[in-house]
Short mmCIF file of C-alpha atoms in Angstrom, two decimals:
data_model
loop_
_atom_site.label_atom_id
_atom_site.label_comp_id
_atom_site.label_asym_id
_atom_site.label_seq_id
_atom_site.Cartn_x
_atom_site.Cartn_y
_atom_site.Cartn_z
CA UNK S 1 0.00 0.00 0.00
CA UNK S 2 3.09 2.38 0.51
CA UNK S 3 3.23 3.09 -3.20
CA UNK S 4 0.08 4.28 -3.39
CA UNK S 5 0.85 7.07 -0.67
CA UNK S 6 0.79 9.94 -3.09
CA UNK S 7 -1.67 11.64 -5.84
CA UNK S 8 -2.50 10.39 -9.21
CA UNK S 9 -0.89 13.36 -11.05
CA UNK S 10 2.38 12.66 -8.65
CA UNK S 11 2.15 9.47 -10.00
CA UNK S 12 1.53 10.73 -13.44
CA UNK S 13 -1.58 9.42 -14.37
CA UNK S 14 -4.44 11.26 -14.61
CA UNK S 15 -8.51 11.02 -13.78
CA UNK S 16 -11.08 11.41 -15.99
CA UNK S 17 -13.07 14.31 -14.75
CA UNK S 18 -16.18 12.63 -16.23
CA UNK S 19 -15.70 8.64 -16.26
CA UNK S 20 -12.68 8.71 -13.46
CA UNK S 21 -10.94 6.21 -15.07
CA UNK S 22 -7.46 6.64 -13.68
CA UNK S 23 -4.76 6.07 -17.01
CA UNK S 24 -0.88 6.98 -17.80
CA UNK S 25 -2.54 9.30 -20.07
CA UNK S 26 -0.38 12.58 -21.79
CA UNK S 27 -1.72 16.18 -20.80
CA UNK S 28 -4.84 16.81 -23.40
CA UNK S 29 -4.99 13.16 -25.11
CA UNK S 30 -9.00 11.91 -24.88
CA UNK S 31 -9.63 9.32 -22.11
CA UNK S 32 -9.58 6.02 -24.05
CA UNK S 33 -13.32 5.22 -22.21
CA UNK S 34 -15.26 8.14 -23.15
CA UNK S 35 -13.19 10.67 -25.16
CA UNK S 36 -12.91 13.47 -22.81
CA UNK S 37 -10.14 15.38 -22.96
CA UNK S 38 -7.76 14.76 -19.96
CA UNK S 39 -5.75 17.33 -17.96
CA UNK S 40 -4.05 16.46 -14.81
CA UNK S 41 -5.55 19.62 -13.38
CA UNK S 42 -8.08 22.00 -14.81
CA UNK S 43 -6.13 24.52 -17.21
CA UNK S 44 -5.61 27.46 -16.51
CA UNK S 45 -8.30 26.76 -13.33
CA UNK S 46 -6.71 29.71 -11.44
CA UNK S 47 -6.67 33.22 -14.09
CA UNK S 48 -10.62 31.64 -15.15
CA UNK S 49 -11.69 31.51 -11.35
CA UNK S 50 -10.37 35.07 -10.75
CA UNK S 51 -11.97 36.13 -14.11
CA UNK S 52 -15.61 35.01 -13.22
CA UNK S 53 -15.02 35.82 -9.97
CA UNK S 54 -14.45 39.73 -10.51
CA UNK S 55 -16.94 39.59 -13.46
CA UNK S 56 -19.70 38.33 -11.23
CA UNK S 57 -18.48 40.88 -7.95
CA UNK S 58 -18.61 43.74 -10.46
CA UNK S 59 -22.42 42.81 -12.03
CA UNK S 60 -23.59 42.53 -8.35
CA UNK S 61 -23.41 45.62 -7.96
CA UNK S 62 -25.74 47.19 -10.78
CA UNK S 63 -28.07 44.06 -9.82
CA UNK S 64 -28.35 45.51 -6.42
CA UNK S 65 -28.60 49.41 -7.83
CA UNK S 66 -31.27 48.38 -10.58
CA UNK S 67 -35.00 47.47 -9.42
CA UNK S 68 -35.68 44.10 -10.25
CA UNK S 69 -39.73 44.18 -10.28
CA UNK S 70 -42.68 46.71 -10.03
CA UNK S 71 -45.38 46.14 -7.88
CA UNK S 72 -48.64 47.98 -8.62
CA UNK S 73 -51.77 47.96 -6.19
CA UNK S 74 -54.35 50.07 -6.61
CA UNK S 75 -52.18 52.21 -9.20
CA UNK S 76 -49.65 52.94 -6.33
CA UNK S 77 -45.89 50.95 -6.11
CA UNK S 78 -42.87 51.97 -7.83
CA UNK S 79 -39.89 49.93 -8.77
CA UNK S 80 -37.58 47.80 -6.05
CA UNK S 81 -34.22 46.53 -5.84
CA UNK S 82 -33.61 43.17 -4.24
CA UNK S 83 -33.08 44.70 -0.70
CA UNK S 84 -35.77 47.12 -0.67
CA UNK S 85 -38.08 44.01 -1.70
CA UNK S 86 -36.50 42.30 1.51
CA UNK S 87 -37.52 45.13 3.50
CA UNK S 88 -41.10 45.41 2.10
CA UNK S 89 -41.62 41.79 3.11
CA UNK S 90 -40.19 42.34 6.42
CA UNK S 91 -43.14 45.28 6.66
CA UNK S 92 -46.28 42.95 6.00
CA UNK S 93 -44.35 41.15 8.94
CA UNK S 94 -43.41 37.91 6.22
CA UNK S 95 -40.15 37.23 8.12
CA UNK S 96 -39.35 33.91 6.78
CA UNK S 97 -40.05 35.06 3.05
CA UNK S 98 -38.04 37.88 4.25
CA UNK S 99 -35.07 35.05 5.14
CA UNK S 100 -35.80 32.86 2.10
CA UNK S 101 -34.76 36.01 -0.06
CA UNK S 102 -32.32 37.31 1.52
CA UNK S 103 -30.24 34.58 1.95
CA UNK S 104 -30.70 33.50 -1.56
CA UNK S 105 -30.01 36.83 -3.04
CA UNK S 106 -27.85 38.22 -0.72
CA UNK S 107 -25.81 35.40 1.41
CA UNK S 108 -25.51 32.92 -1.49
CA UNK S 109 -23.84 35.14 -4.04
CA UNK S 110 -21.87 37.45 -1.89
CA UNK S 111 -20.66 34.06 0.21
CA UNK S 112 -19.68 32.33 -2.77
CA UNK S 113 -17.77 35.41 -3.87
CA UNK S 114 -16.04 36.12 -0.80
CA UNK S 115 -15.33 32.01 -0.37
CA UNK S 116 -14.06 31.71 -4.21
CA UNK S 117 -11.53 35.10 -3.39
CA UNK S 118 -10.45 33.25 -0.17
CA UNK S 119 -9.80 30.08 -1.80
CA UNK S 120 -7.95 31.89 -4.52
CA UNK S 121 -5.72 34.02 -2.87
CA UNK S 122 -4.96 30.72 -0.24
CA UNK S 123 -3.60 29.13 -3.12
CA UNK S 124 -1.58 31.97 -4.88
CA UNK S 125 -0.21 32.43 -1.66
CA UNK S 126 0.57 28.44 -0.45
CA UNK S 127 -1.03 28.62 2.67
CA UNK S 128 -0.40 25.39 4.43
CA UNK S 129 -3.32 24.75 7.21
CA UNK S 130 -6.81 24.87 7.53
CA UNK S 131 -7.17 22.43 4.48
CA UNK S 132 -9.98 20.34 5.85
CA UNK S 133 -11.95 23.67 6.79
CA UNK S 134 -11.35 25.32 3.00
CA UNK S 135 -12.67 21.54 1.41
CA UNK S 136 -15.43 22.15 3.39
CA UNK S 137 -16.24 25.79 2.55
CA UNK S 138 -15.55 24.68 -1.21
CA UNK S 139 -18.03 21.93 -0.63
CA UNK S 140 -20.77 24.43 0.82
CA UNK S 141 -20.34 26.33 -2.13
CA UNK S 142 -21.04 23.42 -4.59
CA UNK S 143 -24.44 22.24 -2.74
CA UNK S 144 -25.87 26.05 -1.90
CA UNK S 145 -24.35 27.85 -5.11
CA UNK S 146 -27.18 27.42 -7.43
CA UNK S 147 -29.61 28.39 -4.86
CA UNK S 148 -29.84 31.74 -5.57
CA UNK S 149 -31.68 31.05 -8.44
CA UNK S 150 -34.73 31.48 -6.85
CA UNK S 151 -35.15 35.06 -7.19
CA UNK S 152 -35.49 34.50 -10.89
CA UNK S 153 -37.75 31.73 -10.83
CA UNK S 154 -40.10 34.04 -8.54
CA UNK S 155 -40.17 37.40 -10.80
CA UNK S 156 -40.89 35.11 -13.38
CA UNK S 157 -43.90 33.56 -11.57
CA UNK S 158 -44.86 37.10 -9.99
CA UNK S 159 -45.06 38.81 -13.39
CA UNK S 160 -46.99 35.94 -15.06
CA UNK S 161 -49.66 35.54 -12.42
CA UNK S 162 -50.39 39.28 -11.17
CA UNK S 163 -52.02 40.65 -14.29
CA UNK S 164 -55.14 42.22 -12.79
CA UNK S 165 -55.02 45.23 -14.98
CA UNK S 166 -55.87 48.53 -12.43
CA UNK S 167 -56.08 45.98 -8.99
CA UNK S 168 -52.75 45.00 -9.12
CA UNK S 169 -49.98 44.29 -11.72
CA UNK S 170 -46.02 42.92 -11.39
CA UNK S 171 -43.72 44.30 -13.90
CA UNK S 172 -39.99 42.37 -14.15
CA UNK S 173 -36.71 45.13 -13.88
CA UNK S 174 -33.70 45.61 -15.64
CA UNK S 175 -31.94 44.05 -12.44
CA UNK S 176 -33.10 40.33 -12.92
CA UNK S 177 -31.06 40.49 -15.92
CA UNK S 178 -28.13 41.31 -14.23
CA UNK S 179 -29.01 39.36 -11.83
CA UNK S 180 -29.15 36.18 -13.69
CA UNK S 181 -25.82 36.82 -15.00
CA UNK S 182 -24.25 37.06 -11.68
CA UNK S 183 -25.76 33.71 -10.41
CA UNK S 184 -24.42 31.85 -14.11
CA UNK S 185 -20.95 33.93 -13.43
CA UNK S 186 -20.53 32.27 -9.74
CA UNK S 187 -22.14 28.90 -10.89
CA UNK S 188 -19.15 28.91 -13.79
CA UNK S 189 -16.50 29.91 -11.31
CA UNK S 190 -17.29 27.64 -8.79
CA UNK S 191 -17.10 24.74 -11.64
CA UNK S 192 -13.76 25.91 -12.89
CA UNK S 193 -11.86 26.13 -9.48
CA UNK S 194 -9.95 23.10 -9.40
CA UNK S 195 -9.97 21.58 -5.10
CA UNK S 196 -6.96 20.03 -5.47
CA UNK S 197 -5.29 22.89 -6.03
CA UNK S 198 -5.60 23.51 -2.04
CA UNK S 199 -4.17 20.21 -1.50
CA UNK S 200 -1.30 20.84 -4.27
CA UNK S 201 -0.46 24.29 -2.91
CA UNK S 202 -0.32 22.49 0.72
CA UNK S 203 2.45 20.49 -0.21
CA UNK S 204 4.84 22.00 -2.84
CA UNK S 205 5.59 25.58 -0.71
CA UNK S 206 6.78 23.29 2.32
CA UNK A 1 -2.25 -4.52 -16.47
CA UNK A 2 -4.75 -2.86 -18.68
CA UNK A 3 -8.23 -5.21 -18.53
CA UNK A 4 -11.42 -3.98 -20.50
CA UNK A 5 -10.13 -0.48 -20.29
CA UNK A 6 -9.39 0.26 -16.64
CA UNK A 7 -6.24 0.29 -15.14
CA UNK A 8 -6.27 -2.34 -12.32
CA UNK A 9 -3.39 -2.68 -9.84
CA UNK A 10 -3.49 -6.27 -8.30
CA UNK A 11 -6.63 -8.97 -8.57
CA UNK A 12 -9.88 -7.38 -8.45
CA UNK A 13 -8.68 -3.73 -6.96
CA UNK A 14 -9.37 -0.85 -9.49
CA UNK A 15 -7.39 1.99 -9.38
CA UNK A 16 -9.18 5.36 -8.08
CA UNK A 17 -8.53 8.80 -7.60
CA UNK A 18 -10.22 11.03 -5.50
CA UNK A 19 -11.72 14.23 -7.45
CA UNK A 20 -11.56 16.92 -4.55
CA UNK A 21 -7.63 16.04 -3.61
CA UNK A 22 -6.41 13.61 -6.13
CA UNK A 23 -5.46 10.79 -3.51
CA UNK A 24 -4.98 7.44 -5.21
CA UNK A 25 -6.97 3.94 -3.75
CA UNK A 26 -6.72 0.52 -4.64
CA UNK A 27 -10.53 -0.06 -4.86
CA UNK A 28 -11.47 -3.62 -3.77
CA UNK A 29 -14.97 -4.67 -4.85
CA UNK A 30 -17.62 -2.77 -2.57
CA UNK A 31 -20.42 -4.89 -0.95
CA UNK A 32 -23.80 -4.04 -1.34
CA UNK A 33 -24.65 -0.62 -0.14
CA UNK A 34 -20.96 -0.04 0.78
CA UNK A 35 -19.65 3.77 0.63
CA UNK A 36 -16.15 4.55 -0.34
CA UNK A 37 -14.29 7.55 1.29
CA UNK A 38 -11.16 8.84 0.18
CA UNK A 39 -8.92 8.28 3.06
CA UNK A 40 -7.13 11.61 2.98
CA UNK A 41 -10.22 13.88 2.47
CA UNK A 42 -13.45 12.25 3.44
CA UNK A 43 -14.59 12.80 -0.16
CA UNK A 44 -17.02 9.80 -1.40
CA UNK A 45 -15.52 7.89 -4.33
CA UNK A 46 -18.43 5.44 -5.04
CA UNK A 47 -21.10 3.15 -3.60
CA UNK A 48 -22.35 0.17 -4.23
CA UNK A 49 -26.21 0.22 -5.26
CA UNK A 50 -27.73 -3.35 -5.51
CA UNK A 51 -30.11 -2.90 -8.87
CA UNK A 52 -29.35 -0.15 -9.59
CA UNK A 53 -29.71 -0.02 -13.46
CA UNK A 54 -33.99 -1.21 -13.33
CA UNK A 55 -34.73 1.30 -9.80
CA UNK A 56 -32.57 4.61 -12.04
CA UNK A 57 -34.41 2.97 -15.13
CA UNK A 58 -38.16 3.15 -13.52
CA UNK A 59 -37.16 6.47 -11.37
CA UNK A 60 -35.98 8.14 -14.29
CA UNK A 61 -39.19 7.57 -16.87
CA UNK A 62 -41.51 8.65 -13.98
CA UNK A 63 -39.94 11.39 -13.80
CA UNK A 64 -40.10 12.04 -17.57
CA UNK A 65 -44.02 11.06 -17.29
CA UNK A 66 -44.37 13.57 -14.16
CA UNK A 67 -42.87 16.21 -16.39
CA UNK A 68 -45.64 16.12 -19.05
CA UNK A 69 -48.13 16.59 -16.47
CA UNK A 70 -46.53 19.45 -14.94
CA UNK A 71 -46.40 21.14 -18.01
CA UNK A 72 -50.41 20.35 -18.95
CA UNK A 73 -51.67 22.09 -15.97
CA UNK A 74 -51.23 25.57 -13.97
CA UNK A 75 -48.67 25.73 -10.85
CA UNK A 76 -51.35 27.99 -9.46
CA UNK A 77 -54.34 30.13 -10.12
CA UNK A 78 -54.45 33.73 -8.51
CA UNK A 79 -58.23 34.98 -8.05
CA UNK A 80 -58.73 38.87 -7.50
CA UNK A 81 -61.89 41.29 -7.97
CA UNK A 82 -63.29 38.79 -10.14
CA UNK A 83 -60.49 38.15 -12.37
CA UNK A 84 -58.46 34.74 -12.64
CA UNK A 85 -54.91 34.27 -13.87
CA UNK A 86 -52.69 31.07 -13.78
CA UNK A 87 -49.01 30.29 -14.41
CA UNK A 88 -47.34 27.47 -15.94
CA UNK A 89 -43.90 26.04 -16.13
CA UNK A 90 -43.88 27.38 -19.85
CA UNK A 91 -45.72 30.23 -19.54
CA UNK A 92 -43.98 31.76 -16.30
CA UNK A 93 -40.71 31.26 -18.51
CA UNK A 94 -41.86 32.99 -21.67
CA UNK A 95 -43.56 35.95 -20.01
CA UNK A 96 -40.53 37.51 -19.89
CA UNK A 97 -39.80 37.66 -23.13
CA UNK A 98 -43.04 40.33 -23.38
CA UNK A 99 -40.77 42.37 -21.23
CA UNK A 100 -38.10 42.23 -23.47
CA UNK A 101 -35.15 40.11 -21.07
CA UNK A 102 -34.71 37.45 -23.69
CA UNK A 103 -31.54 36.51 -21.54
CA UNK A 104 -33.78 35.84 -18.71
CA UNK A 105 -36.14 33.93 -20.95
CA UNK A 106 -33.34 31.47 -21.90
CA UNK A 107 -31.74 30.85 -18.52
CA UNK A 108 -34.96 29.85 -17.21
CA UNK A 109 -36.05 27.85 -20.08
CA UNK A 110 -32.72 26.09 -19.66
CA UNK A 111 -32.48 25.61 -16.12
CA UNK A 112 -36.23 24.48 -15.37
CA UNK A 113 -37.09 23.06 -18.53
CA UNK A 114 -35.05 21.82 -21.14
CA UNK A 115 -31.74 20.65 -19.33
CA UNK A 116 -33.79 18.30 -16.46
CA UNK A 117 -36.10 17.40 -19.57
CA UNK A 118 -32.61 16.41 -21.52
CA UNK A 119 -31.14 14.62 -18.64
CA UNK A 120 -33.95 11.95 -18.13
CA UNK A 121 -34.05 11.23 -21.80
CA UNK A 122 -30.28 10.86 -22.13
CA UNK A 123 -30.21 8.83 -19.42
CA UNK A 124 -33.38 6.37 -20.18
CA UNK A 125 -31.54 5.90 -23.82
CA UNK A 126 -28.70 4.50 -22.06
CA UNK A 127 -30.22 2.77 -19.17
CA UNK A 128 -33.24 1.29 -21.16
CA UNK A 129 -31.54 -0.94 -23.83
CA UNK A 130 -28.64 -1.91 -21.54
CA UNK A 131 -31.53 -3.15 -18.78
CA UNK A 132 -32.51 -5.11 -22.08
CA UNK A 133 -29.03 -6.27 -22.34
CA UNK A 134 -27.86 -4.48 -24.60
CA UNK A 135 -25.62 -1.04 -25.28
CA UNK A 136 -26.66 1.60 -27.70
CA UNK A 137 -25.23 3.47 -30.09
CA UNK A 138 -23.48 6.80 -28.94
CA UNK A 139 -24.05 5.33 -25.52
CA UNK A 140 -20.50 7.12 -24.89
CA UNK A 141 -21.48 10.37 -25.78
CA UNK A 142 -25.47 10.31 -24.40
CA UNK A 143 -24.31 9.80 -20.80
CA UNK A 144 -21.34 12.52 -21.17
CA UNK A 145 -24.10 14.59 -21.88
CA UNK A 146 -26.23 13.45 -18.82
CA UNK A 147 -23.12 14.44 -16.66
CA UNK A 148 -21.77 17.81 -17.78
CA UNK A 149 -26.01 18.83 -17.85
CA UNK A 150 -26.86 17.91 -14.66
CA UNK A 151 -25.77 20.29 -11.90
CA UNK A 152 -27.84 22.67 -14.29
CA UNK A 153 -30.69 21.33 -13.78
CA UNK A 154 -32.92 23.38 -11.02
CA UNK A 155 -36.54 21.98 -10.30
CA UNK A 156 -35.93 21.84 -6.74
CA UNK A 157 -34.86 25.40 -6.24
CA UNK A 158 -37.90 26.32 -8.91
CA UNK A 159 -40.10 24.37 -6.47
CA UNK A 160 -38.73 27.21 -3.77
CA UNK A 161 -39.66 29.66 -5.78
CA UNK A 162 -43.47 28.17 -6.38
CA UNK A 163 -43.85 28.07 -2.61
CA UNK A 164 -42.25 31.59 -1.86
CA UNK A 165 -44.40 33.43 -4.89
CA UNK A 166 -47.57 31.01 -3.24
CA UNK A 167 -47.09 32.62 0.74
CA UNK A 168 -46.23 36.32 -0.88
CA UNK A 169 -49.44 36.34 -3.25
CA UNK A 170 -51.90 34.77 -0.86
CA UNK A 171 -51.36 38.34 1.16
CA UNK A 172 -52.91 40.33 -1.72
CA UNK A 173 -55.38 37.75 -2.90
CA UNK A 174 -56.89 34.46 -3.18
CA UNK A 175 -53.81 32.15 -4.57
CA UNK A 176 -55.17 28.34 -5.15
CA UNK A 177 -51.79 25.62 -5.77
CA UNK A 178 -53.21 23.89 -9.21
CA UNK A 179 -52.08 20.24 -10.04
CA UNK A 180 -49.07 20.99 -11.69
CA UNK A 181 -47.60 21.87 -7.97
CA UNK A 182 -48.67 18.08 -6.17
CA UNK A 183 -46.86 17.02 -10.08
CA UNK A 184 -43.70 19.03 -9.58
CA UNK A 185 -43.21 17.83 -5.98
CA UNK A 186 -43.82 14.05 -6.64
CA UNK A 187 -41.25 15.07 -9.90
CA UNK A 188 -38.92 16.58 -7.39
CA UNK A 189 -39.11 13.10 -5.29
CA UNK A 190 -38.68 10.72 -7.82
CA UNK A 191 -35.35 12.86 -9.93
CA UNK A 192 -33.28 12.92 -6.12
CA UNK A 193 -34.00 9.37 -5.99
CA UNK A 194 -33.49 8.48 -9.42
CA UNK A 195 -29.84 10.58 -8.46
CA UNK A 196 -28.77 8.38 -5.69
CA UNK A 197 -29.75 5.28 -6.92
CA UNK A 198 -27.64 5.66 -10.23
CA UNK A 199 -24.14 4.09 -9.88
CA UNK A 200 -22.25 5.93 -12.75
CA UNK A 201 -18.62 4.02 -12.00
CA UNK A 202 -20.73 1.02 -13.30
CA UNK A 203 -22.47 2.53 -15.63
CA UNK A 204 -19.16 3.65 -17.28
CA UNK A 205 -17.32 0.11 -16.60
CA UNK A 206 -20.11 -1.69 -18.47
CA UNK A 207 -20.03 1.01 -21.76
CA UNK A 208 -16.40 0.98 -21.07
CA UNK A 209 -16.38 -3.22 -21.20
CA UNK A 210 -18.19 -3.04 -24.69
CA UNK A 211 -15.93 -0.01 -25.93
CA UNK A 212 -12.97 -2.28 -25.36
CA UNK A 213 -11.48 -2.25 -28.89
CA UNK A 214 -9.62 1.33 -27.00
CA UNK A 215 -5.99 0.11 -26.09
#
């Protein structure tokens, strides 16, 4: 079992990221089982993190300054960003709404921003401890990231079922778009940060 | 020793590697509902699902059949001042569109639509004919395309969304869940089971044990 103390790209083979057959494979030959092309790590998994990364911190910001939807009772409402429709629901005293949104709009995306930055720079920069705690954090981000999702799906319901002409209307915002971008940006990083890369960094500084 | 296209160190142990740190295992053969952990991270590497190919097989197309009947009927109906409105999974995605965010449109077509829609039927054409005994063509490429679709595929945070837009709306007026809801949560059910009970390491062994003209 001693020989098999070590990783498979120390050993130079390589796993398929979508069959995981393990084979003495060259860097960007096709797995023999299902044609995918291998790489003993992501390419270039660092500079495309960073890239989404900063793409999606810099679109949160006009999806937080642009209303996402209208609502209009009674020919009264006017147009509300993500946080002011937090607070409204935290008015009519719907706290756990209130929660639902918030941490899907605000916790999810921010969180997996500020985790992916974390995890970056503790690569770049070789840190040696707290492995175990950043797989887990990376692992958080992979089962909550697409969560925030659900803002979308509900402007999309909103607008489609409140159509009650001078009673009440919901009219979707410029924000959702850029909203939706910055959930497919983080979704995208997430998938092209490479976790052993926290392991690899680990090892080779020390 | 190379035998029917995976690399296996020893008799019976495969050779694994663990996708979150790389670590490499001699696999032995698991028993029955036996999980694998990769012994320097805790990751799991595989389990063993006893039947797996008929339970994924019968999960899978009643989740395909659940699908058609959320998309016949309304999610829900909204009642005000005399007026009546519905939604649908369609309908709620292409509304939209009247709004002009096409790129909203698309990602929610995508996400709550077409990709779980393209999942189940990728994965019935490869689980159907080789529960027959058999492997189809492209079988390769069908179930590549069940993996790299699947982590975009969102009913259950959609379902979220249902419930949320369901507590706001009953505030303002009369909101009544229509049968497409009791659908989409059976749906929900029946694609995270369908998910655990698939055993993709065998799944792949078996194409890769017919595909073994490779060297």
């Amino acid at each position: 079992m001693a020989i098999l103390d070590l990783t498979a790209k120390s050993s130079g083979l390589i796993r398929c990221p979508v069959c995981a057959l393990v084979t003495p494979s060259p860097e960007n030959h096709p797995c023999p089982r299902c044609a995918t092309p291998l790489h003993a790590r992501k390419p270039s998994s660092l500079q495309k993190t960073w890239a989404l990364t900063m793409a999606a911190a810099l679109l949160y910001i006009p999806a937080n300054i642009f209303p996402i939807m209208t609502v209009v009772q009674m020919g009264q409402g006017e147009p509300k960003t993500i946080l002011a429709g937090v607070a409204s629901l935290i008015e009519t005293g719907m706290w756990p709404l209130a929660m639902i949104v918030f941490i899907a709009s605000v916790v999810v995306p921010l969180g997996k921003i500020v985790i992916l930055i974390y995890l970056l720079v503790s690569v770049h920069v070789g840190l040696k401890t707290y492995i175990k705690e950043r797989i887990a954090l990376y692992r958080l981000m992979e089962v909550f990231g697409h969560w925030s999702m659900v803002d979308i799906f509900l402007v999309t319901l909103l607008t489609t079922l409140v159509k009650m002409g001078a009673l009440a209307t919901i009219e979707p915002n410029r924000g959702v778009s850029f909203f939706g971008a910055v959930v497919v940006l983080t979704i995208f990083a997430a998938r092209t940060f490479d976790p052993r890369l926290i392991w690899d960094s680990a090892h080779d500084h020390g | 020793m190379v035998s029917h296209g995976i690399w296996v160190v020893g008799p019976e142990r495969v050779l694994f590697a663990c996708h979150e740190c790389d670590w490499l295992h001699r696999m032995p053969p698991l028993p029955e509902g036996a999980v694998a952990r990769c012994r320097r991270c805790g990751a799991v590497l595989a389990s063993s699902r006893p039947d797996h190919l008929v339970r994924t097989l019968t999960l899978t197309f009643a989740t395909l059949v659940l699908f058609t009947i959320v998309n016949a009927f309304p999610l829900l109906e909204l009642k005000l001042g005399g007026r009546e409105t519905s939604v649908t999974l369609l309908s709620g995605a292409v509304e939209l569109g009247h709004h002009g965010m096409w790129d909203v449109v698309i990602l929610v077509l995508l996400t709550s639509l077409l990709f779980p829609i393209l999942h189940c039927v990728a994965l019935l054409y490869v689980l159907m004919p080789m529960v027959m005994g058999y492997k189809p063509p492209g079988a390769v490429w069908m179930f590549r395309v069940a993996h790299s679709i699947s982590p975009w595929g969102m009913i259950g945070v959609y379902m979220l969304g249902v419930l949320v837009a369901f507590v706001k709306l009953s505030d303002m007026a009369t909101v009544v869940p229509g049968v497409a809801v009791y659908a989409l949560a059976a749906l929900l059910f029946c694609s995270t089971a369908a998910g655990n009970a698939l055993d993709c390491c065998d799944i792949w062994r078996r194409i890769g044990e017919v595909d073994d003209g490779h060297p």
